[in-house]
mmCIF file with all atom_site columns, C-alpha atoms in Angstrom:
data_model
loop_
_atom_site.group_PDB
_atom_site.id
_atom_site.type_symbol
_atom_site.label_atom_id
_atom_site.label_alt_id
_atom_site.label_comp_id
_atom_site.label_asym_id
_atom_site.label_entity_id
_atom_site.label_seq_id
_atom_site.pdbx_PDB_ins_code
_atom_site.Cartn_x
_atom_site.Cartn_y
_atom_site.Cartn_z
_atom_site.occupancy
_atom_site.B_iso_or_equiv
_atom_site.pdbx_formal_charge
_atom_site.auth_seq_id
_atom_site.auth_comp_id
_atom_site.auth_asym_id
_atom_site.auth_atom_id
_atom_site.pdbx_PDB_model_num
ATOM 1   C CA . MET A 1 1   ? 0.000  0.000  0.000  1.00 0.00 ? 1   MET A CA 1
ATOM 2   C CA . ALA A 1 2   ? 1.419  3.370  -0.998 1.00 0.00 ? 2   ALA A CA 1
ATOM 3   C CA . GLU A 1 3   ? 1.912  6.071  1.622  1.00 0.00 ? 3   GLU A CA 1
ATOM 4   C CA . LYS A 1 4   ? -0.525 8.899  1.445  1.00 0.00 ? 4   LYS A CA 1
ATOM 5   C CA . ILE A 1 5   ? 1.182  12.141 0.447  1.00 0.00 ? 5   ILE A CA 1
ATOM 6   C CA . THR A 1 6   ? -0.485 15.276 1.740  1.00 0.00 ? 6   THR A CA 1
ATOM 7   C CA . THR A 1 7   ? 0.076  18.900 0.864  1.00 0.00 ? 7   THR A CA 1
ATOM 8   C CA . THR A 1 8   ? 1.750  19.434 4.254  1.00 0.00 ? 8   THR A CA 1
ATOM 9   C CA . ASP A 1 9   ? 4.453  16.787 3.678  1.00 0.00 ? 9   ASP A CA 1
ATOM 10  C CA . ASN A 1 10  ? 7.896  18.364 3.935  1.00 0.00 ? 10  ASN A CA 1
ATOM 11  C CA . GLN A 1 11  ? 6.572  21.820 4.772  1.00 0.00 ? 11  GLN A CA 1
ATOM 12  C CA . TYR A 1 12  ? 8.514  23.666 7.409  1.00 0.00 ? 12  TYR A CA 1
ATOM 13  C CA . VAL A 1 13  ? 7.976  26.867 9.340  1.00 0.00 ? 13  VAL A CA 1
ATOM 14  C CA . LEU A 1 14  ? 11.237 28.799 9.152  1.00 0.00 ? 14  LEU A CA 1
ATOM 15  C CA . PHE A 1 15  ? 12.688 30.931 11.898 1.00 0.00 ? 15  PHE A CA 1
ATOM 16  C CA . LYS A 1 16  ? 15.985 32.643 12.625 1.00 0.00 ? 16  LYS A CA 1
ATOM 17  C CA . LEU A 1 17  ? 18.361 32.242 15.525 1.00 0.00 ? 17  LEU A CA 1
ATOM 18  C CA . ASP A 1 18  ? 21.729 33.978 15.589 1.00 0.00 ? 18  ASP A CA 1
ATOM 19  C CA . ASN A 1 19  ? 21.477 34.773 11.827 1.00 0.00 ? 19  ASN A CA 1
ATOM 20  C CA . GLU A 1 20  ? 20.919 31.121 10.890 1.00 0.00 ? 20  GLU A CA 1
ATOM 21  C CA . TYR A 1 21  ? 17.746 29.640 9.442  1.00 0.00 ? 21  TYR A CA 1
ATOM 22  C CA . TYR A 1 22  ? 15.982 26.775 11.182 1.00 0.00 ? 22  TYR A CA 1
ATOM 23  C CA . GLY A 1 23  ? 12.901 24.813 10.192 1.00 0.00 ? 23  GLY A CA 1
ATOM 24  C CA . ILE A 1 24  ? 10.293 22.881 12.134 1.00 0.00 ? 24  ILE A CA 1
ATOM 25  C CA . ASP A 1 25  ? 7.654  20.588 10.676 1.00 0.00 ? 25  ASP A CA 1
ATOM 26  C CA . ILE A 1 26  ? 4.494  22.605 10.049 1.00 0.00 ? 26  ILE A CA 1
ATOM 27  C CA . LEU A 1 27  ? 2.380  19.747 11.392 1.00 0.00 ? 27  LEU A CA 1
ATOM 28  C CA . HIS A 1 28  ? 3.642  20.592 14.903 1.00 0.00 ? 28  HIS A CA 1
ATOM 29  C CA . VAL A 1 29  ? 3.034  24.348 14.689 1.00 0.00 ? 29  VAL A CA 1
ATOM 30  C CA . GLU A 1 30  ? -0.156 25.656 16.303 1.00 0.00 ? 30  GLU A CA 1
ATOM 31  C CA . THR A 1 31  ? 0.378  29.429 16.069 1.00 0.00 ? 31  THR A CA 1
ATOM 32  C CA . ILE A 1 32  ? 3.092  32.062 15.953 1.00 0.00 ? 32  ILE A CA 1
ATOM 33  C CA . GLU A 1 33  ? 2.734  34.787 18.568 1.00 0.00 ? 33  GLU A CA 1
ATOM 34  C CA . LYS A 1 34  ? 4.416  38.084 19.282 1.00 0.00 ? 34  LYS A CA 1
ATOM 35  C CA . VAL A 1 35  ? 6.401  37.998 22.502 1.00 0.00 ? 35  VAL A CA 1
ATOM 36  C CA . MET A 1 36  ? 4.162  38.615 25.499 1.00 0.00 ? 36  MET A CA 1
ATOM 37  C CA . ASP A 1 37  ? 4.741  38.752 29.241 1.00 0.00 ? 37  ASP A CA 1
ATOM 38  C CA . ILE A 1 38  ? 6.630  35.641 30.313 1.00 0.00 ? 38  ILE A CA 1
ATOM 39  C CA . THR A 1 39  ? 6.448  34.618 33.968 1.00 0.00 ? 39  THR A CA 1
ATOM 40  C CA . ARG A 1 40  ? 9.637  33.026 35.248 1.00 0.00 ? 40  ARG A CA 1
ATOM 41  C CA . VAL A 1 41  ? 9.335  29.638 36.946 1.00 0.00 ? 41  VAL A CA 1
ATOM 42  C CA . PRO A 1 42  ? 11.656 29.018 39.917 1.00 0.00 ? 42  PRO A CA 1
ATOM 43  C CA . HIS A 1 43  ? 14.020 26.056 39.563 1.00 0.00 ? 43  HIS A CA 1
ATOM 44  C CA . ALA A 1 44  ? 13.118 25.474 35.910 1.00 0.00 ? 44  ALA A CA 1
ATOM 45  C CA . ALA A 1 45  ? 15.781 24.285 33.472 1.00 0.00 ? 45  ALA A CA 1
ATOM 46  C CA . HIS A 1 46  ? 18.094 27.106 32.359 1.00 0.00 ? 46  HIS A CA 1
ATOM 47  C CA . TYR A 1 47  ? 16.562 27.140 28.871 1.00 0.00 ? 47  TYR A CA 1
ATOM 48  C CA . VAL A 1 48  ? 12.973 27.426 30.114 1.00 0.00 ? 48  VAL A CA 1
ATOM 49  C CA . GLU A 1 49  ? 12.212 31.136 29.915 1.00 0.00 ? 49  GLU A CA 1
ATOM 50  C CA . GLY A 1 50  ? 8.992  30.750 31.913 1.00 0.00 ? 50  GLY A CA 1
ATOM 51  C CA . VAL A 1 51  ? 5.293  30.389 31.162 1.00 0.00 ? 51  VAL A CA 1
ATOM 52  C CA . ILE A 1 52  ? 2.765  32.469 29.247 1.00 0.00 ? 52  ILE A CA 1
ATOM 53  C CA . ASN A 1 53  ? -0.992 32.738 29.456 1.00 0.00 ? 53  ASN A CA 1
ATOM 54  C CA . LEU A 1 54  ? -2.100 31.934 25.918 1.00 0.00 ? 54  LEU A CA 1
ATOM 55  C CA . ARG A 1 55  ? -5.839 32.502 25.706 1.00 0.00 ? 55  ARG A CA 1
ATOM 56  C CA . GLY A 1 56  ? -6.345 30.924 29.136 1.00 0.00 ? 56  GLY A CA 1
ATOM 57  C CA . GLU A 1 57  ? -3.872 28.076 28.696 1.00 0.00 ? 57  GLU A CA 1
ATOM 58  C CA . VAL A 1 58  ? -0.568 28.125 30.599 1.00 0.00 ? 58  VAL A CA 1
ATOM 59  C CA . VAL A 1 59  ? 2.195  27.306 28.110 1.00 0.00 ? 59  VAL A CA 1
ATOM 60  C CA . PRO A 1 60  ? 5.883  26.808 28.986 1.00 0.00 ? 60  PRO A CA 1
ATOM 61  C CA . VAL A 1 61  ? 8.302  28.773 26.800 1.00 0.00 ? 61  VAL A CA 1
ATOM 62  C CA . ILE A 1 62  ? 11.735 27.467 25.826 1.00 0.00 ? 62  ILE A CA 1
ATOM 63  C CA . ASN A 1 63  ? 14.405 29.976 24.819 1.00 0.00 ? 63  ASN A CA 1
ATOM 64  C CA . LEU A 1 64  ? 16.093 28.228 21.890 1.00 0.00 ? 64  LEU A CA 1
ATOM 65  C CA . ARG A 1 65  ? 19.174 30.467 22.132 1.00 0.00 ? 65  ARG A CA 1
ATOM 66  C CA . LYS A 1 66  ? 19.728 29.111 25.639 1.00 0.00 ? 66  LYS A CA 1
ATOM 67  C CA . ARG A 1 67  ? 18.818 25.570 24.606 1.00 0.00 ? 67  ARG A CA 1
ATOM 68  C CA . PHE A 1 68  ? 21.467 25.642 21.862 1.00 0.00 ? 68  PHE A CA 1
ATOM 69  C CA . ASN A 1 69  ? 24.042 27.580 23.943 1.00 0.00 ? 69  ASN A CA 1
ATOM 70  C CA . LEU A 1 70  ? 23.979 30.546 21.574 1.00 0.00 ? 70  LEU A CA 1
ATOM 71  C CA . PRO A 1 71  ? 24.818 34.082 22.750 1.00 0.00 ? 71  PRO A CA 1
ATOM 72  C CA . GLN A 1 72  ? 21.835 35.875 24.286 1.00 0.00 ? 72  GLN A CA 1
ATOM 73  C CA . GLU A 1 73  ? 20.268 38.900 22.571 1.00 0.00 ? 73  GLU A CA 1
ATOM 74  C CA . GLU A 1 74  ? 17.653 41.395 23.680 1.00 0.00 ? 74  GLU A CA 1
ATOM 75  C CA . LEU A 1 75  ? 14.119 40.673 22.502 1.00 0.00 ? 75  LEU A CA 1
ATOM 76  C CA . ASN A 1 76  ? 12.874 43.030 19.779 1.00 0.00 ? 76  ASN A CA 1
ATOM 77  C CA . ASP A 1 77  ? 9.870  43.595 17.511 1.00 0.00 ? 77  ASP A CA 1
ATOM 78  C CA . GLU A 1 78  ? 10.916 40.641 15.340 1.00 0.00 ? 78  GLU A CA 1
ATOM 79  C CA . SER A 1 79  ? 11.098 38.154 18.250 1.00 0.00 ? 79  SER A CA 1
ATOM 80  C CA . ARG A 1 80  ? 8.376  35.508 18.209 1.00 0.00 ? 80  ARG A CA 1
ATOM 81  C CA . ILE A 1 81  ? 7.050  32.606 20.250 1.00 0.00 ? 81  ILE A CA 1
ATOM 82  C CA . ILE A 1 82  ? 6.194  29.648 18.030 1.00 0.00 ? 82  ILE A CA 1
ATOM 83  C CA . ILE A 1 83  ? 3.539  27.542 19.747 1.00 0.00 ? 83  ILE A CA 1
ATOM 84  C CA . ILE A 1 84  ? 4.049  23.877 18.942 1.00 0.00 ? 84  ILE A CA 1
ATOM 85  C CA . SER A 1 85  ? 2.324  20.668 19.905 1.00 0.00 ? 85  SER A CA 1
ATOM 86  C CA . VAL A 1 86  ? 4.325  17.460 20.220 1.00 0.00 ? 86  VAL A CA 1
ATOM 87  C CA . GLU A 1 87  ? 2.814  14.294 21.659 1.00 0.00 ? 87  GLU A CA 1
ATOM 88  C CA . GLU A 1 88  ? -0.033 16.217 23.335 1.00 0.00 ? 88  GLU A CA 1
ATOM 89  C CA . MET A 1 89  ? 2.409  18.680 24.948 1.00 0.00 ? 89  MET A CA 1
ATOM 90  C CA . VAL A 1 90  ? 2.013  22.350 23.996 1.00 0.00 ? 90  VAL A CA 1
ATOM 91  C CA . VAL A 1 91  ? 5.194  24.420 24.259 1.00 0.00 ? 91  VAL A CA 1
ATOM 92  C CA . GLY A 1 92  ? 6.330  27.841 23.059 1.00 0.00 ? 92  GLY A CA 1
ATOM 93  C CA . LEU A 1 93  ? 9.697  28.283 21.353 1.00 0.00 ? 93  LEU A CA 1
ATOM 94  C CA . LEU A 1 94  ? 11.249 31.736 21.733 1.00 0.00 ? 94  LEU A CA 1
ATOM 95  C CA . VAL A 1 95  ? 13.055 32.627 18.485 1.00 0.00 ? 95  VAL A CA 1
ATOM 96  C CA . ASP A 1 96  ? 14.610 35.747 16.901 1.00 0.00 ? 96  ASP A CA 1
ATOM 97  C CA . ALA A 1 97  ? 12.142 35.928 13.993 1.00 0.00 ? 97  ALA A CA 1
ATOM 98  C CA . SER A 1 98  ? 9.726  33.783 11.994 1.00 0.00 ? 98  SER A CA 1
ATOM 99  C CA . SER A 1 99  ? 8.120  34.692 8.721  1.00 0.00 ? 99  SER A CA 1
ATOM 100 C CA . GLU A 1 100 ? 7.647  31.980 6.151  1.00 0.00 ? 100 GLU A CA 1
ATOM 101 C CA . VAL A 1 101 ? 6.676  28.432 5.332  1.00 0.00 ? 101 VAL A CA 1
ATOM 102 C CA . LEU A 1 102 ? 8.814  26.490 2.894  1.00 0.00 ? 102 LEU A CA 1
ATOM 103 C CA . HIS A 1 103 ? 8.259  23.204 1.074  1.00 0.00 ? 103 HIS A CA 1
ATOM 104 C CA . PHE A 1 104 ? 11.279 20.994 0.446  1.00 0.00 ? 104 PHE A CA 1
ATOM 105 C CA . ASP A 1 105 ? 11.487 18.288 -2.170 1.00 0.00 ? 105 ASP A CA 1
ATOM 106 C CA . PHE A 1 106 ? 12.896 15.101 -0.686 1.00 0.00 ? 106 PHE A CA 1
ATOM 107 C CA . ASP A 1 107 ? 16.126 15.548 -2.676 1.00 0.00 ? 107 ASP A CA 1
ATOM 108 C CA . ALA A 1 108 ? 16.597 19.042 -1.184 1.00 0.00 ? 108 ALA A CA 1
ATOM 109 C CA . ILE A 1 109 ? 17.161 17.588 2.302  1.00 0.00 ? 109 ILE A CA 1
ATOM 110 C CA . ASP A 1 110 ? 20.575 16.185 3.186  1.00 0.00 ? 110 ASP A CA 1
ATOM 111 C CA . GLU A 1 111 ? 21.691 14.101 6.115  1.00 0.00 ? 111 GLU A CA 1
ATOM 112 C CA . VAL A 1 112 ? 23.303 15.844 9.047  1.00 0.00 ? 112 VAL A CA 1
ATOM 113 C CA . PRO A 1 113 ? 27.050 16.420 8.929  1.00 0.00 ? 113 PRO A CA 1
ATOM 114 C CA . ASN A 1 114 ? 28.912 16.865 12.210 1.00 0.00 ? 114 ASN A CA 1
ATOM 115 C CA . PHE A 1 115 ? 29.343 20.624 11.917 1.00 0.00 ? 115 PHE A CA 1
ATOM 116 C CA . SER A 1 116 ? 29.106 22.356 15.255 1.00 0.00 ? 116 SER A CA 1
ATOM 117 C CA . ASP A 1 117 ? 29.871 22.018 18.920 1.00 0.00 ? 117 ASP A CA 1
ATOM 118 C CA . LYS A 1 118 ? 27.236 24.673 19.681 1.00 0.00 ? 118 LYS A CA 1
ATOM 119 C CA . LEU A 1 119 ? 24.324 22.682 18.321 1.00 0.00 ? 119 LEU A CA 1
ATOM 120 C CA . LYS A 1 120 ? 24.121 19.057 19.249 1.00 0.00 ? 120 LYS A CA 1
ATOM 121 C CA . ASN A 1 121 ? 23.495 17.099 16.102 1.00 0.00 ? 121 ASN A CA 1
ATOM 122 C CA . ASP A 1 122 ? 20.920 15.084 18.030 1.00 0.00 ? 122 ASP A CA 1
ATOM 123 C CA . TYR A 1 123 ? 18.543 18.012 17.579 1.00 0.00 ? 123 TYR A CA 1
ATOM 124 C CA . VAL A 1 124 ? 18.972 18.128 13.803 1.00 0.00 ? 124 VAL A CA 1
ATOM 125 C CA . LYS A 1 125 ? 17.124 15.725 11.543 1.00 0.00 ? 125 LYS A CA 1
ATOM 126 C CA . GLY A 1 126 ? 18.289 17.162 8.243  1.00 0.00 ? 126 GLY A CA 1
ATOM 127 C CA . ILE A 1 127 ? 19.727 20.067 6.314  1.00 0.00 ? 127 ILE A CA 1
ATOM 128 C CA . GLY A 1 128 ? 17.401 21.744 3.851  1.00 0.00 ? 128 GLY A CA 1
ATOM 129 C CA . LYS A 1 129 ? 18.664 23.618 0.805  1.00 0.00 ? 129 LYS A CA 1
ATOM 130 C CA . ASN A 1 130 ? 16.681 26.467 -0.685 1.00 0.00 ? 130 ASN A CA 1
ATOM 131 C CA . GLU A 1 131 ? 18.356 28.542 -3.381 1.00 0.00 ? 131 GLU A CA 1
ATOM 132 C CA . ASP A 1 132 ? 21.371 29.986 -1.551 1.00 0.00 ? 132 ASP A CA 1
ATOM 133 C CA . ARG A 1 133 ? 20.082 29.305 1.961  1.00 0.00 ? 133 ARG A CA 1
ATOM 134 C CA . ILE A 1 134 ? 20.891 26.414 4.260  1.00 0.00 ? 134 ILE A CA 1
ATOM 135 C CA . ILE A 1 135 ? 18.116 25.567 6.715  1.00 0.00 ? 135 ILE A CA 1
ATOM 136 C CA . ILE A 1 136 ? 18.690 23.418 9.790  1.00 0.00 ? 136 ILE A CA 1
ATOM 137 C CA . LEU A 1 137 ? 15.675 21.146 10.194 1.00 0.00 ? 137 LEU A CA 1
ATOM 138 C CA . LEU A 1 138 ? 15.033 20.376 13.848 1.00 0.00 ? 138 LEU A CA 1
ATOM 139 C CA . ASP A 1 139 ? 13.801 17.188 15.470 1.00 0.00 ? 139 ASP A CA 1
ATOM 140 C CA . LEU A 1 140 ? 11.360 18.701 17.964 1.00 0.00 ? 140 LEU A CA 1
ATOM 141 C CA . LYS A 1 141 ? 11.108 15.613 20.160 1.00 0.00 ? 141 LYS A CA 1
ATOM 142 C CA . LYS A 1 142 ? 14.838 15.809 20.785 1.00 0.00 ? 142 LYS A CA 1
ATOM 143 C CA . VAL A 1 143 ? 14.843 19.597 21.155 1.00 0.00 ? 143 VAL A CA 1
ATOM 144 C CA . LEU A 1 144 ? 12.149 19.331 23.790 1.00 0.00 ? 144 LEU A CA 1
ATOM 145 C CA . GLY A 1 145 ? 13.884 16.410 25.412 1.00 0.00 ? 145 GLY A CA 1
ATOM 146 C CA . ASN A 1 146 ? 10.516 15.291 26.728 1.00 0.00 ? 146 ASN A CA 1
ATOM 147 C CA . THR A 1 147 ? 11.948 13.739 29.858 1.00 0.00 ? 147 THR A CA 1
ATOM 148 C CA . ASP A 1 148 ? 13.987 16.891 30.593 1.00 0.00 ? 148 ASP A CA 1
ATOM 149 C CA . ILE A 1 149 ? 10.947 19.134 30.380 1.00 0.00 ? 149 ILE A CA 1
ATOM 150 C CA . ASN A 1 150 ? 8.766  16.890 32.452 1.00 0.00 ? 150 ASN A CA 1
ATOM 151 C CA . GLU A 1 151 ? 11.433 16.440 35.103 1.00 0.00 ? 151 GLU A CA 1
ATOM 152 C CA . GLU A 1 152 ? 12.818 19.968 35.190 1.00 0.00 ? 152 GLU A CA 1
ATOM 153 C CA . MET A 1 153 ? 9.586  22.000 35.208 1.00 0.00 ? 153 MET A CA 1
#
């Protein structure tokens, strides 16, 4: 039996961190929000920025710069919180900017080379190529480190 191909296959929401492009599977993205008041949570993991009240739902927010050990920057008008849902867990990802959705053909995604000490390759499931841009495609389950979040929050 052939696999069903949908129009959302290989579509990624792109965002920027430290002048690099990253992509996450659009099937996990609920909404993209402007940065709002974030309430810090005592004793949370260092990369957990805090929680937000998103239309009555309390959502933890992960600062991806901290998660990937990138230098910290001040939030600005371009900063966004991407609300994702993975295995019934809703989480916000704090990123520098987010603005587009991109479709990749299967042959436009390469395997992951060992390229950086700053970003553990465990988090990366592929490298997308789009014209002259390289996009790091993230494995959200590994980024969230489900056991880390559940244990550290």
